[in-house]
PDB file of C-alpha atoms in Angstrom:
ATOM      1  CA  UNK A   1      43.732 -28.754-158.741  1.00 50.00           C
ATOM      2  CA  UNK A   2      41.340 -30.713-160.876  1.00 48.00           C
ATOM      3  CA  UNK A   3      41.951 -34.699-161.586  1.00 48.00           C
ATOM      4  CA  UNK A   4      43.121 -34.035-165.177  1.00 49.00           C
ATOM      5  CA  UNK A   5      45.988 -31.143-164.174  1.00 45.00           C
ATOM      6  CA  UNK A   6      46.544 -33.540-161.191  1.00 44.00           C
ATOM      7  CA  UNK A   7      47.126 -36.546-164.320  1.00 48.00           C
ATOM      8  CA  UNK A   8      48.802 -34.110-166.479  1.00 48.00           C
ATOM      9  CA  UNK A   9      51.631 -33.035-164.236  1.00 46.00           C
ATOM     10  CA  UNK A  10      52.347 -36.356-163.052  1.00 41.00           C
ATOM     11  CA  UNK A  11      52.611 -37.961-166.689  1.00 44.00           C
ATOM     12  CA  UNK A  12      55.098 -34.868-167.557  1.00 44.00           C
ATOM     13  CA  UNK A  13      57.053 -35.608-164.315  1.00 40.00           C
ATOM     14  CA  UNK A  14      57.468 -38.964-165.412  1.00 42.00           C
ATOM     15  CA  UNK A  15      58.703 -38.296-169.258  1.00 42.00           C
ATOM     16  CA  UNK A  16      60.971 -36.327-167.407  1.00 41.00           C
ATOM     17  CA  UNK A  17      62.384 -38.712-165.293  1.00 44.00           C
ATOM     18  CA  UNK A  18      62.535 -41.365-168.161  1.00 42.00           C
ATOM     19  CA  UNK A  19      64.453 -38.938-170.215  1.00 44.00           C
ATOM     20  CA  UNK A  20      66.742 -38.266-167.250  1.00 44.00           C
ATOM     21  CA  UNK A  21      67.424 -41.370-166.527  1.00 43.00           C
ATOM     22  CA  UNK A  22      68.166 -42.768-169.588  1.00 46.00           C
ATOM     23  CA  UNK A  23      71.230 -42.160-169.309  1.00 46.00           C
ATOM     24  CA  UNK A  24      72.773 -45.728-170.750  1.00 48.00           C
ATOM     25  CA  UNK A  25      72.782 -47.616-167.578  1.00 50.00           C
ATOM     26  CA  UNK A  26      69.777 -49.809-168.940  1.00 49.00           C
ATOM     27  CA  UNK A  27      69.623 -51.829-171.670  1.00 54.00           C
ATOM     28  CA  UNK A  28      67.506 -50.378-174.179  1.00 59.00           C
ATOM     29  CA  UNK A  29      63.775 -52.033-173.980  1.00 57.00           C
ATOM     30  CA  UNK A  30      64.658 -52.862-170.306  1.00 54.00           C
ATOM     31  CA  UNK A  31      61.732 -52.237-168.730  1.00 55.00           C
ATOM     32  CA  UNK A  32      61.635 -48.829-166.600  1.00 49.00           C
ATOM     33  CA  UNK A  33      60.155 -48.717-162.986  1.00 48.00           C
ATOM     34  CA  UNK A  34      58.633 -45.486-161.878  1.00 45.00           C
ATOM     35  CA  UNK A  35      57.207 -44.481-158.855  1.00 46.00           C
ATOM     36  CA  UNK A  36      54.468 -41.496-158.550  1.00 46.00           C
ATOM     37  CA  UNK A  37      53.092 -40.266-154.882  1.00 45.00           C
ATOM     38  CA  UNK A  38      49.756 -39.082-155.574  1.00 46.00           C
ATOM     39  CA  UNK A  39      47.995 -36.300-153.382  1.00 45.00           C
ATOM     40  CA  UNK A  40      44.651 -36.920-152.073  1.00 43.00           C
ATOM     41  CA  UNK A  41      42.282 -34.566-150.724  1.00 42.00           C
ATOM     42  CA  UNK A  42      39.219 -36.031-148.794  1.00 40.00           C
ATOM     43  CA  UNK A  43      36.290 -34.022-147.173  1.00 43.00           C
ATOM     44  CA  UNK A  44      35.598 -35.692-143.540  1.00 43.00           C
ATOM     45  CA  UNK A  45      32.264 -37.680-143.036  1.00 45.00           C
ATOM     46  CA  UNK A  46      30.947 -38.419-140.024  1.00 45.00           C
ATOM     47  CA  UNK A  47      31.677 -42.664-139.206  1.00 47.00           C
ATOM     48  CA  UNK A  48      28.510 -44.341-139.860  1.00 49.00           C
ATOM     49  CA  UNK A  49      26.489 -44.275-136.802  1.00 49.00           C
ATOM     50  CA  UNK A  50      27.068 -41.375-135.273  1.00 43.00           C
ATOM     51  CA  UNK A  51      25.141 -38.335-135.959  1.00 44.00           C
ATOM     52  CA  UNK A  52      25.738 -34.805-135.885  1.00 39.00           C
ATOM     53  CA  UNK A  53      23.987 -32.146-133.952  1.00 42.00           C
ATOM     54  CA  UNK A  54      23.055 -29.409-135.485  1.00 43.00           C
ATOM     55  CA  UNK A  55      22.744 -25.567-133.972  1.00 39.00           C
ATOM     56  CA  UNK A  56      19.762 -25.060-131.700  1.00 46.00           C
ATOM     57  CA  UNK A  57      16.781 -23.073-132.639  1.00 54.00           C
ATOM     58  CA  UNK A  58      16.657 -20.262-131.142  1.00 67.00           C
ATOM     59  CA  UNK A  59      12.940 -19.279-130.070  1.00 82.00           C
ATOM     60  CA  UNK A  60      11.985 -15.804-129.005  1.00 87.00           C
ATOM     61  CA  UNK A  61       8.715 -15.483-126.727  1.00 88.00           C
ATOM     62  CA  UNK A  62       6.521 -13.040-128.237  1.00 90.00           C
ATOM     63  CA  UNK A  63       4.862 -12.594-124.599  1.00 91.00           C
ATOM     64  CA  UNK A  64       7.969 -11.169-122.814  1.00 91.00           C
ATOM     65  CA  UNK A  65       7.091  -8.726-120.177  1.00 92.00           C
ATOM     66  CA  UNK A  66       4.005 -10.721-118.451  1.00 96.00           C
ATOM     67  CA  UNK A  67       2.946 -13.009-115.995  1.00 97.00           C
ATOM     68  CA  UNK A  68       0.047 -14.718-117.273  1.00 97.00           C
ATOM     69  CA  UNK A  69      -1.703 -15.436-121.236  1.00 96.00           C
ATOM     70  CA  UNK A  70      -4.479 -16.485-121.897  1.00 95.00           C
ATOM     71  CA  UNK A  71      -6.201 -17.732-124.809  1.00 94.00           C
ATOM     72  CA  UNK A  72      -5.985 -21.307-126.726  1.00 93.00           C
ATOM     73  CA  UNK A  73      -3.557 -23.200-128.497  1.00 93.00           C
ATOM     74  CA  UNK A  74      -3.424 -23.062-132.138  1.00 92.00           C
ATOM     75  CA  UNK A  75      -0.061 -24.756-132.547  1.00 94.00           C
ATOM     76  CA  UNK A  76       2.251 -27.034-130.672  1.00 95.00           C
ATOM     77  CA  UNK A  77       5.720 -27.405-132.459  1.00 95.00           C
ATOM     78  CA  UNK A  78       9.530 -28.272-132.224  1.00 95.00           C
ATOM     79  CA  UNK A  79      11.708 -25.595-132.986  1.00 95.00           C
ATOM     80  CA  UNK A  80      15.205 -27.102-132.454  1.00 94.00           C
ATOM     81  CA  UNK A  81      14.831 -28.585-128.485  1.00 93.00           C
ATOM     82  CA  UNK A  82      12.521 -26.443-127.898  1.00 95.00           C
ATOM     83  CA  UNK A  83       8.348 -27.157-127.518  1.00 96.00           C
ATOM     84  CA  UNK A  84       6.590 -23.961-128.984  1.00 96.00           C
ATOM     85  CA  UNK A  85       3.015 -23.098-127.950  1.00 96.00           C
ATOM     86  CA  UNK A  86       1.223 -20.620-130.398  1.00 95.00           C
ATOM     87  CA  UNK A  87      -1.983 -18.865-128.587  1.00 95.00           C
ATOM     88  CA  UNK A  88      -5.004 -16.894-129.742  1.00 94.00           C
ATOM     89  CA  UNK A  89      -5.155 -14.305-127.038  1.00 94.00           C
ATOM     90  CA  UNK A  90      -8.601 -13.909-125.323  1.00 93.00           C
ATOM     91  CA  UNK A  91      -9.940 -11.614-123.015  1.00 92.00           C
ATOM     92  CA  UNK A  92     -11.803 -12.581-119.895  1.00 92.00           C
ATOM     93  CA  UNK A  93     -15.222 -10.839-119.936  1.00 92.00           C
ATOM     94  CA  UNK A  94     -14.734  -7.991-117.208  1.00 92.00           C
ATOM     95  CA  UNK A  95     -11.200  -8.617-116.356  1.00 93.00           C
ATOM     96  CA  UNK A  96      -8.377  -6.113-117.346  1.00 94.00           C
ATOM     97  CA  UNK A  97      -6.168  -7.625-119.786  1.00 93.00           C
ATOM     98  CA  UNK A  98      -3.266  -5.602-117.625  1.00 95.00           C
ATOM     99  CA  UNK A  99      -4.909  -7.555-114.375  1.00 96.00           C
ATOM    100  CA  UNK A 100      -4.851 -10.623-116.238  1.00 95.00           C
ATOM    101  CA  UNK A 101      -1.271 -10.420-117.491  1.00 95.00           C
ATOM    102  CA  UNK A 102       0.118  -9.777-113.744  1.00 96.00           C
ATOM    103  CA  UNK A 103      -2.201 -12.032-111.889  1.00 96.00           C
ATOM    104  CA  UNK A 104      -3.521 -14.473-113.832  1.00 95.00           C
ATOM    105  CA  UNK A 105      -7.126 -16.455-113.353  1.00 92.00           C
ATOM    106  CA  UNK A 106      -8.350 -19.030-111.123  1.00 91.00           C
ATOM    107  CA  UNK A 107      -8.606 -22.429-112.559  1.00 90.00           C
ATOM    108  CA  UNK A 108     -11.695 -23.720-112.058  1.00 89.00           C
ATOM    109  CA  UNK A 109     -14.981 -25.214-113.791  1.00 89.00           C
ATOM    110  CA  UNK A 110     -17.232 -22.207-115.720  1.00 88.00           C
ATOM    111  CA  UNK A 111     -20.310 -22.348-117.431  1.00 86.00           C
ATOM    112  CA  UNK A 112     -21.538 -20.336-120.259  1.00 85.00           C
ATOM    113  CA  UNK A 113     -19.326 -18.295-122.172  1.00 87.00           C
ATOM    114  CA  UNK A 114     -17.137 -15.939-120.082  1.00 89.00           C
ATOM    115  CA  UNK A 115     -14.352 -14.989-122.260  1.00 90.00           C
ATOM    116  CA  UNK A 116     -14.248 -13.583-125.786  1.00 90.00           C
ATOM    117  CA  UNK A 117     -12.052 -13.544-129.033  1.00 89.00           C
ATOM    118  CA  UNK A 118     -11.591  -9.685-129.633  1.00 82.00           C
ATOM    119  CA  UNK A 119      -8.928 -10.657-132.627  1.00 81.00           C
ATOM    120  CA  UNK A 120      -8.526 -13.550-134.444  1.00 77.00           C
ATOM    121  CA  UNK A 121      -5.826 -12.618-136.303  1.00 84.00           C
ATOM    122  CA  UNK A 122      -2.881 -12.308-134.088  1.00 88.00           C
ATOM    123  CA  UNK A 123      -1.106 -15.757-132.783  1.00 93.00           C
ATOM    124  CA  UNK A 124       1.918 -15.232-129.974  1.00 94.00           C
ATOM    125  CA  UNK A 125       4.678 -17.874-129.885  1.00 95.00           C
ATOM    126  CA  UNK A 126       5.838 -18.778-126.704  1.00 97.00           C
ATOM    127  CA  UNK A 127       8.260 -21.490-125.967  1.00 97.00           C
ATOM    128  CA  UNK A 128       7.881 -23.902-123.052  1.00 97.00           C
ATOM    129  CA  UNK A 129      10.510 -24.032-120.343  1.00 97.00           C
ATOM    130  CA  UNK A 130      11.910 -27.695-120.204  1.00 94.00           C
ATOM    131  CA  UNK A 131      10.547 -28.413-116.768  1.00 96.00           C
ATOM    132  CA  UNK A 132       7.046 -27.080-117.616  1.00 97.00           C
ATOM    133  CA  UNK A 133       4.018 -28.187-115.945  1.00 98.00           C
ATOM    134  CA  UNK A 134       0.547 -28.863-118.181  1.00 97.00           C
ATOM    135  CA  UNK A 135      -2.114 -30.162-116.228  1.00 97.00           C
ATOM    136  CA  UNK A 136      -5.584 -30.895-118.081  1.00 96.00           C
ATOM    137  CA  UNK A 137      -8.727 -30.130-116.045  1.00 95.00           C
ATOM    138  CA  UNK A 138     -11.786 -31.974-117.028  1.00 94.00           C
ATOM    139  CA  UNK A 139     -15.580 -30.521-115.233  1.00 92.00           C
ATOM    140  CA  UNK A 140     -17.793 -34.062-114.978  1.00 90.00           C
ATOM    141  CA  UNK A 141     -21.104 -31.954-113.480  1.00 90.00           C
ATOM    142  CA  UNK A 142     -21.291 -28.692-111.985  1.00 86.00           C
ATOM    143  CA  UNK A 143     -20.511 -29.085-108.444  1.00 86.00           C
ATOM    144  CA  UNK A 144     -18.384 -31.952-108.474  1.00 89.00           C
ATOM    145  CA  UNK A 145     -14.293 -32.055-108.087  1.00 90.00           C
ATOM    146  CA  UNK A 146     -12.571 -31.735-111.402  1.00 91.00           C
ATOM    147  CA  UNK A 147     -10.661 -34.261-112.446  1.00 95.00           C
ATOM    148  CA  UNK A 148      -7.145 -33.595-112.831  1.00 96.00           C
ATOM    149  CA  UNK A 149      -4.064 -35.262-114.652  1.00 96.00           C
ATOM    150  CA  UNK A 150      -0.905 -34.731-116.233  1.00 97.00           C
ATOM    151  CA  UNK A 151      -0.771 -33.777-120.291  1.00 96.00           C
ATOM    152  CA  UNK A 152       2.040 -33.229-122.789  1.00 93.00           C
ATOM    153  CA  UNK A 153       1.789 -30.436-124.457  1.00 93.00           C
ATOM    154  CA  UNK A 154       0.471 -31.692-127.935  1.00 91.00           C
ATOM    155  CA  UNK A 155      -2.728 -32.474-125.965  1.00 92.00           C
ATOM    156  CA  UNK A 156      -3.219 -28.953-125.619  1.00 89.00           C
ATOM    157  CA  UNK A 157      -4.172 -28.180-129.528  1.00 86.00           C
ATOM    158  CA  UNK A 158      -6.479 -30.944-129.515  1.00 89.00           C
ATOM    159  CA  UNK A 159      -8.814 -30.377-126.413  1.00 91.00           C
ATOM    160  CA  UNK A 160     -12.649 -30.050-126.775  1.00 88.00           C
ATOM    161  CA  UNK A 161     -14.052 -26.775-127.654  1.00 86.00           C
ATOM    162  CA  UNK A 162     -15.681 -26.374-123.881  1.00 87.00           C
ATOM    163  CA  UNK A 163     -12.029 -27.319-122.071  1.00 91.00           C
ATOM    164  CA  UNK A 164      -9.742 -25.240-124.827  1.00 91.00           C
ATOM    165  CA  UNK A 165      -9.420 -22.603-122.777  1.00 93.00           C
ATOM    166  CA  UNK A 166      -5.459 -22.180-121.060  1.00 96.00           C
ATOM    167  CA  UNK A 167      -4.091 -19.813-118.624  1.00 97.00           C
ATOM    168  CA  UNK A 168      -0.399 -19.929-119.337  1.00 97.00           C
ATOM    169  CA  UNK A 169       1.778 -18.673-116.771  1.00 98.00           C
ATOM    170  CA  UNK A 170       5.334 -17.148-117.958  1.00 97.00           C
ATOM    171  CA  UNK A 171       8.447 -16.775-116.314  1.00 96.00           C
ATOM    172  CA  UNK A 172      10.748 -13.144-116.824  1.00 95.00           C
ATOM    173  CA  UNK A 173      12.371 -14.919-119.663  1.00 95.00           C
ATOM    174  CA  UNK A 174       8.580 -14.959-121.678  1.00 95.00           C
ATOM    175  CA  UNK A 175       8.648 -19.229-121.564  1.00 97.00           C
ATOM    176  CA  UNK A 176       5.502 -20.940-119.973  1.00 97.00           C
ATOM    177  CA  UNK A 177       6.163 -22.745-116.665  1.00 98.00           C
ATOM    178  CA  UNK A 178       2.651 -23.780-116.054  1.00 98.00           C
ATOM    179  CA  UNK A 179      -0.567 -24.146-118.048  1.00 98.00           C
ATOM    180  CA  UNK A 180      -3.788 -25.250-117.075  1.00 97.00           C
ATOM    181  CA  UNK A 181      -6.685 -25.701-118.820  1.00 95.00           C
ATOM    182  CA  UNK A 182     -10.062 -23.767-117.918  1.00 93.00           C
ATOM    183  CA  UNK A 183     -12.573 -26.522-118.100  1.00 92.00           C
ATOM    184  CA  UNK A 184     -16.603 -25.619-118.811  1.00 90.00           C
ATOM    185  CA  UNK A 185     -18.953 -27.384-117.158  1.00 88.00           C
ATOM    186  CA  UNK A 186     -21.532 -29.439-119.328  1.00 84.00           C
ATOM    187  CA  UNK A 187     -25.064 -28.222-119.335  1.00 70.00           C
TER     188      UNK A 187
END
């Protein structure tokens, strides 16, 4: 009911009540008393400070069904809770993409350019498992140890052309549990 029904109904209610009441046990011009109960509705707000939580995400791997990706990392975004690498595929020159997806690659230092980028126009989504482990490998001189260290997974969209390179490895579910960079050496 709209404010001016709501006013409407509650001014008749009262000319009826004066008119009922009227019966001669007041003076006339005695002032008349009446008493009207409104009804209020209210929509609930949350108490200021508190927030609400809305639905998560949900995030479908586009790499279900392997072991390993490989390729680089386009994107890194939040979808609800939920970290979201996007990859380029790329294909390890003379290494089965099938091979690849069950078994992975080593990580270690390469030089030259052993991998290629056979399509640039598909991108695969897959969503980091919250306990994943990204470790950035950096090649000082061919020969020496890399050096090794922990990254977050924004770091991964921003490495340098020669270190881009990630082997991403997946559990059944299609999320990344591991990724590791493939560093090239300089020179």
């Amino acid at each position: 009911m709209t404010k001016q029904r709501i006013g409407a109904a509650l001014c008749a209610l009262a000319t009826v009540g004066l008119a009922g009441c009227g019966g001669g046990s007041s003076p006339e011009g005695a002032p008349v008393t009446v008493t009207v109960t409104p009804t209020v509705t209210s929509t609930s707000k949350p108490k200021a400070g508190t927030t609400t939580k809305a639905a998560p995400a949900s995030v479908r791997s586009e790499v279900r069904g392997r072991s390993f990706d490989f390729g680089t990392a386009v994107d890194v975004r939040r979808v609800g809770e939920t970290t979201v690498l996007t990859l380029d595929r790329w294909t390890y020159k003379g290494l089965d993409d099938a091979k690849l997806a069950r078994e992975g690659l080593p990580v270690r230092p390469f030089k030259g350019t052993p991998y290629t980028n056979q399509n640039s126009r598909l991108d695969y989504d897959i969503p980091l498992a919250e306990t994943a482990r990204i470790l950035y490998h950096h090649c000082v001189a061919d020969g020496e140890p890399l050096q090794t260290r922990s990254a977050d997974a924004k770091e991964l969209a921003g490495l340098d052309e020669r270190e881009r390179l990630l082997v991403v490895k997946l559990d059944d579910r299609g999320r990344a549990v591991a990724i590791d960079n493939l560093p090239g050496c300089p020179g």
